[in-house]
Coordinates of C-alpha atoms and ligand atoms in Angstrom, one line a residue:
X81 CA 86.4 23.0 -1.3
X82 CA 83.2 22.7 -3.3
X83 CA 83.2 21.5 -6.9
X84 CA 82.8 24.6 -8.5
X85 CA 81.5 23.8 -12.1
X86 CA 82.2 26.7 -14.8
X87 CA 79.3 26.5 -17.2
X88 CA 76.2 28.3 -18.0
X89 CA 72.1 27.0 -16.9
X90 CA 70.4 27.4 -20.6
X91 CA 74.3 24.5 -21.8
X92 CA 73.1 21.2 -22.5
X93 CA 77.4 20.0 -21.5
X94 CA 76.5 22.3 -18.1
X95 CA 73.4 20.5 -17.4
X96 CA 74.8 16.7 -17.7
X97 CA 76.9 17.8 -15.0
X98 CA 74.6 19.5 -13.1
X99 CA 72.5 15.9 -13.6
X100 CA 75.4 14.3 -12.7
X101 CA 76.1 15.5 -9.1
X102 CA 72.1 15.2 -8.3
X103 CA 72.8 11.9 -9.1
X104 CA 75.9 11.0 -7.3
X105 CA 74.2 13.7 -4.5
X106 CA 78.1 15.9 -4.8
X107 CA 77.5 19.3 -3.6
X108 CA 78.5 21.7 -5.9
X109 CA 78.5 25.8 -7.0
X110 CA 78.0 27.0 -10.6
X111 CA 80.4 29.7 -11.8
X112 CA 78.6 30.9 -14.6
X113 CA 80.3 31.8 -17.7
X114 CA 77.9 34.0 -19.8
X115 CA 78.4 32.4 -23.4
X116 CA 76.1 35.4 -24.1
X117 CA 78.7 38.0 -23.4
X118 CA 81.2 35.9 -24.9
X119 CA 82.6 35.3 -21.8
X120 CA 84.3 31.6 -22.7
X121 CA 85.9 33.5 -25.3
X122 CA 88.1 35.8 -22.8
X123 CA 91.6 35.4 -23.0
X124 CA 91.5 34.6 -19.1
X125 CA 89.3 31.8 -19.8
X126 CA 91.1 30.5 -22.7
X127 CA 94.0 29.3 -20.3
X128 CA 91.9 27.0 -18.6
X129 CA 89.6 25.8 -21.2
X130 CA 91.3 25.9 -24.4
X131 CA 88.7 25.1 -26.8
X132 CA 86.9 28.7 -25.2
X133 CA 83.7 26.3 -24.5
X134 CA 81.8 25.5 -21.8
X135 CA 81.9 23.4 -18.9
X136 CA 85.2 23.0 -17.3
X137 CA 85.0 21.9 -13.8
X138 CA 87.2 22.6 -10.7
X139 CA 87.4 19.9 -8.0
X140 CA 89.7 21.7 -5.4
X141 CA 92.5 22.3 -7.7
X142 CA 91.8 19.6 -10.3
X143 CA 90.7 20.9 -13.4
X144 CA 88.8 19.2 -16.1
X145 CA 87.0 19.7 -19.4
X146 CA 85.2 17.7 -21.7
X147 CA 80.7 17.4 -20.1
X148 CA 81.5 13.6 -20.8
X149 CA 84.8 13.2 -19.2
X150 CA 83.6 15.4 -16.2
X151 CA 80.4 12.9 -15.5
X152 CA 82.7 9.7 -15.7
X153 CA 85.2 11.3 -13.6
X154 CA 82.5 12.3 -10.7
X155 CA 81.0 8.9 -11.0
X156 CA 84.5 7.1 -10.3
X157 CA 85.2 9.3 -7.9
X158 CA 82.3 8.5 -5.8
X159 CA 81.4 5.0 -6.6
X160 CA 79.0 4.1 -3.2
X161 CA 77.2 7.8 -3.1
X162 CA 74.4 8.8 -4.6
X163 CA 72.5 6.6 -8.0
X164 CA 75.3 3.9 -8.2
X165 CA 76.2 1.6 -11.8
X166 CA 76.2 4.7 -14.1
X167 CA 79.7 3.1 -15.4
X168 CA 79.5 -0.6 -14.8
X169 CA 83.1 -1.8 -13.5
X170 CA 81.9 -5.4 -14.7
X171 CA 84.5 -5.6 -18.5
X172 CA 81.5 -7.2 -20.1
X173 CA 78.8 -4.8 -18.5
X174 CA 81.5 -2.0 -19.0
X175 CA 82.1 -2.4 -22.8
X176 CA 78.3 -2.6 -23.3
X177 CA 77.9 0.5 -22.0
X178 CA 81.0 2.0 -24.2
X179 CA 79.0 0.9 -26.7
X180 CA 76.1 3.0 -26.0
X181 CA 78.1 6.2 -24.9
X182 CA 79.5 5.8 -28.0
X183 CA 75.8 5.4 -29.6
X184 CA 75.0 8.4 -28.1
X185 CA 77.8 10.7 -29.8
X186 CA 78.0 9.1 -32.9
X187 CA 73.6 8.5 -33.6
X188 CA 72.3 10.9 -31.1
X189 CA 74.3 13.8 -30.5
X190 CA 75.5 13.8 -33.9
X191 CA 72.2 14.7 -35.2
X192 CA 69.9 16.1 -32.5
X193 CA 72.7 18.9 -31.8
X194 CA 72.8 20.5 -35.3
X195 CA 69.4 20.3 -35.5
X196 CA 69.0 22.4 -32.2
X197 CA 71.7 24.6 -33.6
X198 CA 69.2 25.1 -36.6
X199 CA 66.2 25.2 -34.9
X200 CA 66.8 26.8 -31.9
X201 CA 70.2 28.3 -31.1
X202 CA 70.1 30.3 -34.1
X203 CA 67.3 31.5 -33.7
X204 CA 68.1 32.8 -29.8
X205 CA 71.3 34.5 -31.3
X206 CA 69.3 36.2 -34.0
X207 CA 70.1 34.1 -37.0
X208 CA 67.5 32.2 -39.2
X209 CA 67.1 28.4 -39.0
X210 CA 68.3 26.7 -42.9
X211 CA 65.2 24.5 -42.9
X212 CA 67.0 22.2 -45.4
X213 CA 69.8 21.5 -43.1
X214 CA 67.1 21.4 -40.4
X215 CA 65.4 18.7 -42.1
X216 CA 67.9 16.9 -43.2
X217 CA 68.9 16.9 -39.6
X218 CA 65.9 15.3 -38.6
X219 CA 65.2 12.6 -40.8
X220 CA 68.5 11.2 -40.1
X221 CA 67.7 11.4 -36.4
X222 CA 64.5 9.6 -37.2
X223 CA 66.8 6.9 -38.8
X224 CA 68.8 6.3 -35.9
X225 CA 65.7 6.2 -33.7
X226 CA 64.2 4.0 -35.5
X227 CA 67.3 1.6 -34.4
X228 CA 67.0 2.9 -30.9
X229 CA 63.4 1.4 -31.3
X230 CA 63.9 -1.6 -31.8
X231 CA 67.0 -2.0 -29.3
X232 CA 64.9 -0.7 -26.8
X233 CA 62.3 -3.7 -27.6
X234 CA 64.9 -6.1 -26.8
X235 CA 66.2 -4.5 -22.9
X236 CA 65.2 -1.2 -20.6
X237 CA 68.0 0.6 -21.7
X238 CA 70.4 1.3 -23.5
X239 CA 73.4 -1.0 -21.9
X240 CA 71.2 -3.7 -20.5
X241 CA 68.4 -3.6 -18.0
X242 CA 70.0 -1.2 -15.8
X243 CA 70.3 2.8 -16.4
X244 CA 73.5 4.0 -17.1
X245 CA 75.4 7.7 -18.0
X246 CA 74.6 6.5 -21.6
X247 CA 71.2 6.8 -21.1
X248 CA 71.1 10.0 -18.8
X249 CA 73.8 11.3 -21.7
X250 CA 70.5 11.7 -23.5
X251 CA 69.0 14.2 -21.3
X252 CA 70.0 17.7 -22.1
X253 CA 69.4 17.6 -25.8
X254 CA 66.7 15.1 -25.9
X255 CA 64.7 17.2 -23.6
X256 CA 65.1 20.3 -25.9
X257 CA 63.8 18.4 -29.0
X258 CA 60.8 19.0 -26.9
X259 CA 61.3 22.7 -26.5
X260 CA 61.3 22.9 -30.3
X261 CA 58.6 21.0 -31.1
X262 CA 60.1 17.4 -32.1
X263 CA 59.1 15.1 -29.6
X264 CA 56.9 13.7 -31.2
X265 CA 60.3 11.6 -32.6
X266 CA 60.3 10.5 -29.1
X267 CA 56.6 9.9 -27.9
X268 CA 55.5 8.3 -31.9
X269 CA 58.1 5.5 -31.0
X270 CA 56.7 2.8 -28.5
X271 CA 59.7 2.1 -27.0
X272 CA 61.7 5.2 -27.4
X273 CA 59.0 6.7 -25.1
X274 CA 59.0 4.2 -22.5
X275 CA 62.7 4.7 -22.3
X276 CA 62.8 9.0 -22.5
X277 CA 59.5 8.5 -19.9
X278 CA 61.7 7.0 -17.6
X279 CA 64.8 9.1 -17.6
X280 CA 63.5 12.0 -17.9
X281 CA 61.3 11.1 -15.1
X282 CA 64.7 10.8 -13.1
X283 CA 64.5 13.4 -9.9
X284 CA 68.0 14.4 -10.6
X285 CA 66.8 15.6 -13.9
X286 CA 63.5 17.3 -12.9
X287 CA 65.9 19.3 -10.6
X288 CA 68.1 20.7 -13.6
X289 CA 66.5 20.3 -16.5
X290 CA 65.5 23.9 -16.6
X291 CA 68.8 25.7 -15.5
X292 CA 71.5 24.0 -14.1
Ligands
GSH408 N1 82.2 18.3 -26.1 C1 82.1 19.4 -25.2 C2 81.2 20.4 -25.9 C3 81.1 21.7 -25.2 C4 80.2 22.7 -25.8 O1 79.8 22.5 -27.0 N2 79.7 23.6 -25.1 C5 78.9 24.6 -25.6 C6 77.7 24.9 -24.7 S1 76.7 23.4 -24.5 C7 79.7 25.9 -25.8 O2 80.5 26.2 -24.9 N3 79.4 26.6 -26.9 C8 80.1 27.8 -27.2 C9 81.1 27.6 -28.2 O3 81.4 26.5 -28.7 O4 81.7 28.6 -28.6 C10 81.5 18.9 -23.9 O5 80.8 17.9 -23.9 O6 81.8 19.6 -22.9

């Protein structure tokens, strides 16, 4: 059966698993869930995803939650098809790139989602950004750029000198800073923007970034 991913195109989690089976080349169907019409809120959908959120994938029976989980799982799962060394199975190579994956939720995601909350979500759903929340949002994103900066001075990416899922983790919310107007936290960082150039270059990411 065909990995049927339950998401929605415009999700950032949807997309990192969209990005990830370009990646690892897996064939796969999107079952959308219209977080428009509320429909990860359905009682239905509840039973599978308990946290009513989206994505949840189905791989011909096995079900699983979590965007992050999903894209390790995929990768372990097929370890010789498609980009391989997104999760190095080297322990030193491994826990450097836990330590990036974890850079990316607790620097990254941390900030660049509530600021996307503020400065575009809201705004889709018809609410009104807080521009001191939004700000504050962004200068401590700037802060852990800066970091990211000079990291990124020292190796290509993230983990080492070879790309990993902690760099392509990136992707889905990085790329929207663009859509609302704060790249330029990217593209005014010399290094940063060698780095985004390069993965966002990725053809597995030009083929979802705009809708899983
Ligand atoms: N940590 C979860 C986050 C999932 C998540 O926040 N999904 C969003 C769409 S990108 C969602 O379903 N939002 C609707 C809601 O939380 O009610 C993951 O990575 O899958």
């Amino acid at each position: 059966m065909v990995l049927k991913i339950y998401g929605y195109n415009m999700s950032t989690c949807t997309r990192l698993v969209a990005l990830i089976c370009k990646e690892k080349e897996i064939p796969y169907e999107l079952v959308t869930i219209n977080l428009a019409k509320g429909e990860h809120k359905n009682p239905e959908y509840l039973k599978t995803q308990p946290f009513g959120q989206v994505p949840y994938i189905d791989d011909d029976g096995f079900i699983l939650y979590e965007s992050r989980a999903i894209a390790r799982y995929l990768i372990k799962k097929y370890p010789n098809q498609g980009t391989t060394g997104l999760v190095p199975v080297d322990p030193k190579k491994e826990a450097l790139f836990e330590q990036a994956a974890s850079v990316e939720v607790s620097h990254f995601n941390s900030h660049a989602g509530p600021l996307m909350f503020e400065k575009l979500f809201k705004a889709r759903t018809g609410g009104t950004t807080d521009q001191v929340k939004a700000a504050e949002h962004l200068k401590n994103l700037e802060a852990k750029l800066d970091v990211y900066e000079i990291i990124l001075g020292k190796q290509k990416y993230l983990a080492g000198d070879e790309v990993t899922l902690a760099d392509l983790q990136h992707l889905p919310f990085g790329s929207m800073l663009f859509l609302a107007k704060h790249g330029d936290v990217i593209e005014k960082r010399t290094n940063v923007a060698r780095w985004w150039k390069d993965i966002s270059n990725r053809p597995a990411w030009l083929a979802v970034k705009d809708g899983a």
